[in-house]
GROMACS .gro file of C-alpha atoms in nm:
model
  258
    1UNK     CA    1  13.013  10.390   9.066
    2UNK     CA    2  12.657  10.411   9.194
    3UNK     CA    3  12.482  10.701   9.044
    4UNK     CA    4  12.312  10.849   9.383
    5UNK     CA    5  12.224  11.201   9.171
    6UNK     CA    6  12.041  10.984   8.969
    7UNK     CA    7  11.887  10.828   9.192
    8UNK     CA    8  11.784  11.128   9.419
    9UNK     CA    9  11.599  11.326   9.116
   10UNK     CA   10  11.384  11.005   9.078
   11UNK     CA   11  11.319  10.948   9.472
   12UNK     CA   12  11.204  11.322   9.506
   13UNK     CA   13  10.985  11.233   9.180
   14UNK     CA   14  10.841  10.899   9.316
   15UNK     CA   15  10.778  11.041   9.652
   16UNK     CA   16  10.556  11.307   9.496
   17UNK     CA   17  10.405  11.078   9.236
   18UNK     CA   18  10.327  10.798   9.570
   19UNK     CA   19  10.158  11.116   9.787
   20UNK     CA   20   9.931  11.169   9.492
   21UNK     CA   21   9.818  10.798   9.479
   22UNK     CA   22   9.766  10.786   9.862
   23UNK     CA   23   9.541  11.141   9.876
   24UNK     CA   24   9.322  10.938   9.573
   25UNK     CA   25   9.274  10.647   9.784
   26UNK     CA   26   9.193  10.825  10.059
   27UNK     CA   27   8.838  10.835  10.043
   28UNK     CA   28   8.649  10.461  10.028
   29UNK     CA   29   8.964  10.261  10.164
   30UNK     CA   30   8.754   9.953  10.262
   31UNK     CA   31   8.888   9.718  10.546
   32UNK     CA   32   9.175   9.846  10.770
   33UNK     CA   33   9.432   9.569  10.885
   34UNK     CA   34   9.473   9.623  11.244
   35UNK     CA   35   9.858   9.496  11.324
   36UNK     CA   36   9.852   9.646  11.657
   37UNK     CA   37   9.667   9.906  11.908
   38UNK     CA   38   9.864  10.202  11.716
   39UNK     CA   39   9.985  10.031  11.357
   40UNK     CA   40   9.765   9.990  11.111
   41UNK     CA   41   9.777   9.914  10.714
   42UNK     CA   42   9.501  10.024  10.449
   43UNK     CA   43   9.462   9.941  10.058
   44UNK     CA   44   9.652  10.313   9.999
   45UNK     CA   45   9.977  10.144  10.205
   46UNK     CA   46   9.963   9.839   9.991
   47UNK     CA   47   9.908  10.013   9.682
   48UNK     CA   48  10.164  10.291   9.742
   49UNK     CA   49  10.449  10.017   9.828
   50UNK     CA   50  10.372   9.903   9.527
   51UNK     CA   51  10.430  10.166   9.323
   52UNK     CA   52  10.734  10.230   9.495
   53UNK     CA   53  10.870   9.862   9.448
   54UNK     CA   54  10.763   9.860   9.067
   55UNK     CA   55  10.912  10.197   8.975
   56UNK     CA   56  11.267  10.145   9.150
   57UNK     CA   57  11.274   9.830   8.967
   58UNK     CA   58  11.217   9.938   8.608
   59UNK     CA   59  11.435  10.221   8.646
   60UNK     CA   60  11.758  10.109   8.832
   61UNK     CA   61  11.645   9.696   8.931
   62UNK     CA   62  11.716   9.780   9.295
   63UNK     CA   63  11.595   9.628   9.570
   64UNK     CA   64  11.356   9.756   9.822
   65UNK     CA   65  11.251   9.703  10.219
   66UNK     CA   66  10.928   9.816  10.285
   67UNK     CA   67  10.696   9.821  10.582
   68UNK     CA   68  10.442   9.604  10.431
   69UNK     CA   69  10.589   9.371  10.181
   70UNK     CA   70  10.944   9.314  10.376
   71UNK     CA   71  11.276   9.250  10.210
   72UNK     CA   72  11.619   9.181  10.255
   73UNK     CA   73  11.940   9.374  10.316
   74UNK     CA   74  12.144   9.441  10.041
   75UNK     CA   75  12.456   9.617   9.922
   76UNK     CA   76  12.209   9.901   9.795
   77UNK     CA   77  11.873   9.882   9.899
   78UNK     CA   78  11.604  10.166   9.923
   79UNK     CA   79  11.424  10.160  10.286
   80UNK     CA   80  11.056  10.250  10.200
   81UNK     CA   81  10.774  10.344  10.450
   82UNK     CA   82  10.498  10.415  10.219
   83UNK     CA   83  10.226  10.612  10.421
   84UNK     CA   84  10.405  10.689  10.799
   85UNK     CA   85  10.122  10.805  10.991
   86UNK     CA   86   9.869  10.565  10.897
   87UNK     CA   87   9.641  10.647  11.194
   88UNK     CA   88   9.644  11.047  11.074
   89UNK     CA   89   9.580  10.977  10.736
   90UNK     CA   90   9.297  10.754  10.820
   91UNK     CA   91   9.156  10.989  11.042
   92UNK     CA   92   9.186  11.262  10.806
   93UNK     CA   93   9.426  11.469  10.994
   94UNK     CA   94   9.737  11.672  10.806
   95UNK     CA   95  10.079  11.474  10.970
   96UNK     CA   96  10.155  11.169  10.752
   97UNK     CA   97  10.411  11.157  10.472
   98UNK     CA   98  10.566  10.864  10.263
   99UNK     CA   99  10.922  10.815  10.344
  100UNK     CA  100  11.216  10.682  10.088
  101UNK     CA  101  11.585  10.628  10.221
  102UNK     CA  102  11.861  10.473  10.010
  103UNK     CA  103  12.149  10.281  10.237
  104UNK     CA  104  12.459  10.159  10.073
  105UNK     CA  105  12.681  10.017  10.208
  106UNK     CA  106  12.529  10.020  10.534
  107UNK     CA  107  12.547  10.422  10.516
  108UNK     CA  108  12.232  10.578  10.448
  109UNK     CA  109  12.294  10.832  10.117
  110UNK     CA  110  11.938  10.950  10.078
  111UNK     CA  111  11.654  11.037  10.264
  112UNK     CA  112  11.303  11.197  10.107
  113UNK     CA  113  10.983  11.254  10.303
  114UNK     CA  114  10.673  11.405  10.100
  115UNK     CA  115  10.409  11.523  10.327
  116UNK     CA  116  10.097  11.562  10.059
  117UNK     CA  117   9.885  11.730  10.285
  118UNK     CA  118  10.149  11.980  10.388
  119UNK     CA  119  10.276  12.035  10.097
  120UNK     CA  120  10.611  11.940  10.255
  121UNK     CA  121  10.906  11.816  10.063
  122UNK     CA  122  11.210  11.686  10.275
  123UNK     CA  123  11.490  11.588  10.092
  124UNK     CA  124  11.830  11.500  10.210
  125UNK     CA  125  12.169  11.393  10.035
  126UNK     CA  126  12.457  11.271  10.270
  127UNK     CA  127  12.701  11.546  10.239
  128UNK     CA  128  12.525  11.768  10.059
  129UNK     CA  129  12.267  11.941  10.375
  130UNK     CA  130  11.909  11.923  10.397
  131UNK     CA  131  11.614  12.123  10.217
  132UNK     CA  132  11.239  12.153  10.257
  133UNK     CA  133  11.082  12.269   9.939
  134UNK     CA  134  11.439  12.336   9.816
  135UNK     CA  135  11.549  12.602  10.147
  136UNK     CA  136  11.838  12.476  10.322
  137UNK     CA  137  11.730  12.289  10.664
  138UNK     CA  138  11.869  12.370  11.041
  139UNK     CA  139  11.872  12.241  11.370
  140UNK     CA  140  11.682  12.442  11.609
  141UNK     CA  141  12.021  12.512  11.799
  142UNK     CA  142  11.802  12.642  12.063
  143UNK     CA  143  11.782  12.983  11.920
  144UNK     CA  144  11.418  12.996  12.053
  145UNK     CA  145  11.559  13.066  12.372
  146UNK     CA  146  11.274  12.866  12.526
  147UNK     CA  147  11.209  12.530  12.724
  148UNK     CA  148  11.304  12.234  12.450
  149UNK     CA  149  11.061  12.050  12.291
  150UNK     CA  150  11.102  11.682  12.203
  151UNK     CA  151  10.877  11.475  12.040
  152UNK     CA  152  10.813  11.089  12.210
  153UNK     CA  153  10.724  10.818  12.010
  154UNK     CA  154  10.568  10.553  12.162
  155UNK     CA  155  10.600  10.170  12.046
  156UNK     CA  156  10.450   9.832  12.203
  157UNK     CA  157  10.765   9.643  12.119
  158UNK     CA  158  10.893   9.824  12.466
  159UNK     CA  159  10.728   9.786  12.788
  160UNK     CA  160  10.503  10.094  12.821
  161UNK     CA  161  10.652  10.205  13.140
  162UNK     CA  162  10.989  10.230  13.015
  163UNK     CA  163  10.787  10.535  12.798
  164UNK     CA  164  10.612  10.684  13.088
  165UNK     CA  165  10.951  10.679  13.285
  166UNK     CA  166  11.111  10.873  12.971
  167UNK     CA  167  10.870  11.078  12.985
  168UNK     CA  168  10.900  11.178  13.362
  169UNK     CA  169  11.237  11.255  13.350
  170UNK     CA  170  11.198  11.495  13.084
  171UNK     CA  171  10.951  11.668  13.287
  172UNK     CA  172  11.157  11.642  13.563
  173UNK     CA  173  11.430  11.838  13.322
  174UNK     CA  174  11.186  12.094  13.228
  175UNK     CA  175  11.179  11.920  12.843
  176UNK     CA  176  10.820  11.967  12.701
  177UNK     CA  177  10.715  11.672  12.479
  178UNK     CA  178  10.451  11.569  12.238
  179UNK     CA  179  10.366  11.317  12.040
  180UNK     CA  180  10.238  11.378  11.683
  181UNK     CA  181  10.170  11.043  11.538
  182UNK     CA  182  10.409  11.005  11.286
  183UNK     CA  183  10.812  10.939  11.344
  184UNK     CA  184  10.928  11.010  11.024
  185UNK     CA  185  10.807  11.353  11.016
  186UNK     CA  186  10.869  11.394  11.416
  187UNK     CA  187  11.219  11.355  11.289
  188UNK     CA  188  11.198  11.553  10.938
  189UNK     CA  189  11.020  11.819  11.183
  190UNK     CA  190  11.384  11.828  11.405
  191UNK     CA  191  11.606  11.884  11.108
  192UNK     CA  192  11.396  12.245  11.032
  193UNK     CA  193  11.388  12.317  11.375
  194UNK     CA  194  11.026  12.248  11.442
  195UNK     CA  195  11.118  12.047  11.712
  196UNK     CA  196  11.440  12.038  11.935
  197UNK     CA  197  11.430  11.636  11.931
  198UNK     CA  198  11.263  11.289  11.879
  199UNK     CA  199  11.304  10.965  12.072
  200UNK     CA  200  11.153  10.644  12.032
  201UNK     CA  201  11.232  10.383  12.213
  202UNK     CA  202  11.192  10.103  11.964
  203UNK     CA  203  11.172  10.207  11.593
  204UNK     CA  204  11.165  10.069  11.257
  205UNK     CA  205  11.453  10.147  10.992
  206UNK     CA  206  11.171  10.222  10.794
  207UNK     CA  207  11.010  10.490  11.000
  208UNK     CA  208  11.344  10.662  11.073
  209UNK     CA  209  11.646  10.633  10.806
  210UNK     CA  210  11.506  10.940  10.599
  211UNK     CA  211  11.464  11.146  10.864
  212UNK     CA  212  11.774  11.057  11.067
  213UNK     CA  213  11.974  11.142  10.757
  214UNK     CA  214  11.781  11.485  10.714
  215UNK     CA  215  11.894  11.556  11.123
  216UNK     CA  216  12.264  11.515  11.041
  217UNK     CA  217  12.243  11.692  10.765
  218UNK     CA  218  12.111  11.944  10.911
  219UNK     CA  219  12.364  11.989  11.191
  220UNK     CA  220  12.180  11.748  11.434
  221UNK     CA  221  12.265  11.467  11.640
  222UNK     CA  222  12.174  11.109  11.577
  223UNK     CA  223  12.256  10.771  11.748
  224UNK     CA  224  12.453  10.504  11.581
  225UNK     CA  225  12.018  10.359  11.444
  226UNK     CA  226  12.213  10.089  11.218
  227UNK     CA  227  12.402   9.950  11.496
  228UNK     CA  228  12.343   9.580  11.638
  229UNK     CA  229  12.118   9.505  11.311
  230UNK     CA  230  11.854   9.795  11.311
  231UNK     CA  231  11.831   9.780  10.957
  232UNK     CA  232  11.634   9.423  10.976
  233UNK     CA  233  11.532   9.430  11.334
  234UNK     CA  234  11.487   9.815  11.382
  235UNK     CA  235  11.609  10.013  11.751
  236UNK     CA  236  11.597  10.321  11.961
  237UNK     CA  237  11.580  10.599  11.817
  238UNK     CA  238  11.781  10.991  11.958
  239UNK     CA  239  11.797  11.283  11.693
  240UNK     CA  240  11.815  11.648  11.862
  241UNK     CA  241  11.996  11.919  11.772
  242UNK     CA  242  12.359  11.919  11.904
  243UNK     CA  243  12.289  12.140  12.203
  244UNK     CA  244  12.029  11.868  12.357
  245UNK     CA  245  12.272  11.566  12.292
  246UNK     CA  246  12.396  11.560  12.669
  247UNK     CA  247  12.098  11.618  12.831
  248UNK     CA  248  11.882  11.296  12.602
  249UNK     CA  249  12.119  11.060  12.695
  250UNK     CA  250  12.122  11.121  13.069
  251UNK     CA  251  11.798  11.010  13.083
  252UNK     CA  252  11.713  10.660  13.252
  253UNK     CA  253  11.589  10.466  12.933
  254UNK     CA  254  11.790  10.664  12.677
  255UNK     CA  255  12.165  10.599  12.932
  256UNK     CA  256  12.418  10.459  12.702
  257UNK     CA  257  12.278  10.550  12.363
  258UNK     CA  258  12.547  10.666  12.158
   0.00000   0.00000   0.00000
């Protein structure tokens, strides 16, 4: 039997220990790599994936598929963004967070997002709910009694009018939306009710499997992310809390997500 307890105390541990390294580094990074107009990778990202990848191998040999260094699909294998919100914590602002998900199986069991800056600690086990800083997590449920509010991530693997169509149908629904730079929190940021939803119309597993697990668990909604490969080749993305489910996927672009 795989020991996922275990494993969970030393994720929470890691993810703490890997925000520490990245706030160090964050002053005198040197070069930034551009990959694209919005995706970007600095020393801290290498260095942090690093960490990551050398600590889960000296303490349980498993394997690992991170944003910078790659990897394979495996049995068990821990999903590993290591600074989400690159273009934040470059520009000093508060919204980036290093994001660890463990999928066996091809069932996500963990999911832990450490926001330094914040002082936010996400952690989710599958089955077991969803805390930040150890208080139990909940879907917004629309309680607020206000318009919802649903984060839009934006990618340039989809054509950008596809977004800006999105977009004007949830206007046209009265749905507010923002976009704050980073998807894995925009998703931890739905399971405590922050937000009433995220979508993303092409995502990385990376980016999302932590914080898709902490929306179940916290009485959300998610799409089927793994389906059709999305571990390897990543997909859309639709995590809301239960009451928004209907009204997401009647929108043009998001029609047929299930």
């Amino acid at each position: 039997m795989t020991d996922f307890d275990d494993r969970l105390r030393f994720a929470i541990d890691l993810a703490t220990e890997a925000g520490a390294l990245a706030r160090s580094m964050r002053q005198g990074l040197g070069a930034v790599e551009t990959k694209s107009s919005i995706d970007f990778c600095t020393a801290a990202d290498l260095a942090v994936e690093a960490l990551v990848r050398r600590r889960l191998d000296e303490a349980f040999g498993d394997p690992v598929i991170g944003e910078e260094a790659g990897g394979d699909p495996a049995e068990l294998v821990w999903v590993v963004d290591p600074i989400d919100g690159t273009t934040n914590y470059i520009h000093g602002t508060a919204n980036w967070c290093i994001s660890l998900a463990l999928v066996h199986r091809g069932t996500v069991e963990i999911g832990v997002i450490y926001a330094p800056d914040l002082d936010q600690l996400f952690v989710a086990r599958r089955g077991q709910g969803a805390t930040l800083n150890g208080r139990p997590l909940r879907t917004s449920g629309l309680r607020h009694g206000g318009g919802a509010v649903v984060e839009v991530g934006w990618s340039a693997r989809r054509p950008l009018a596809l977004s800006l169509d999105l977009i004007t149908q949830m206007i046209a629904d009265d749905i507010e939306f923002r976009r704050c730079g980073s998807g894995a929190m925009g998703l931890a940021n739905v399971a405590a009710g922050i937000s009433d939803g995220y979508v993303e119309l092409h995502i990385n597993a990376w980016d999302a499997l932590a914080g898709l697990l902490l929306v179940r668990e916290a009485g959300g909604w998610t799409n089927d992310f793994l389906a059709g490969d999305g571990l390897r080749l990543g997909n859309v993305v639709v995590a809301c809390t239960a009451e928004l489910t209907g009204r997401l996927q009647a929108l043009g672009p998001l029609r047929g997500v299930a």
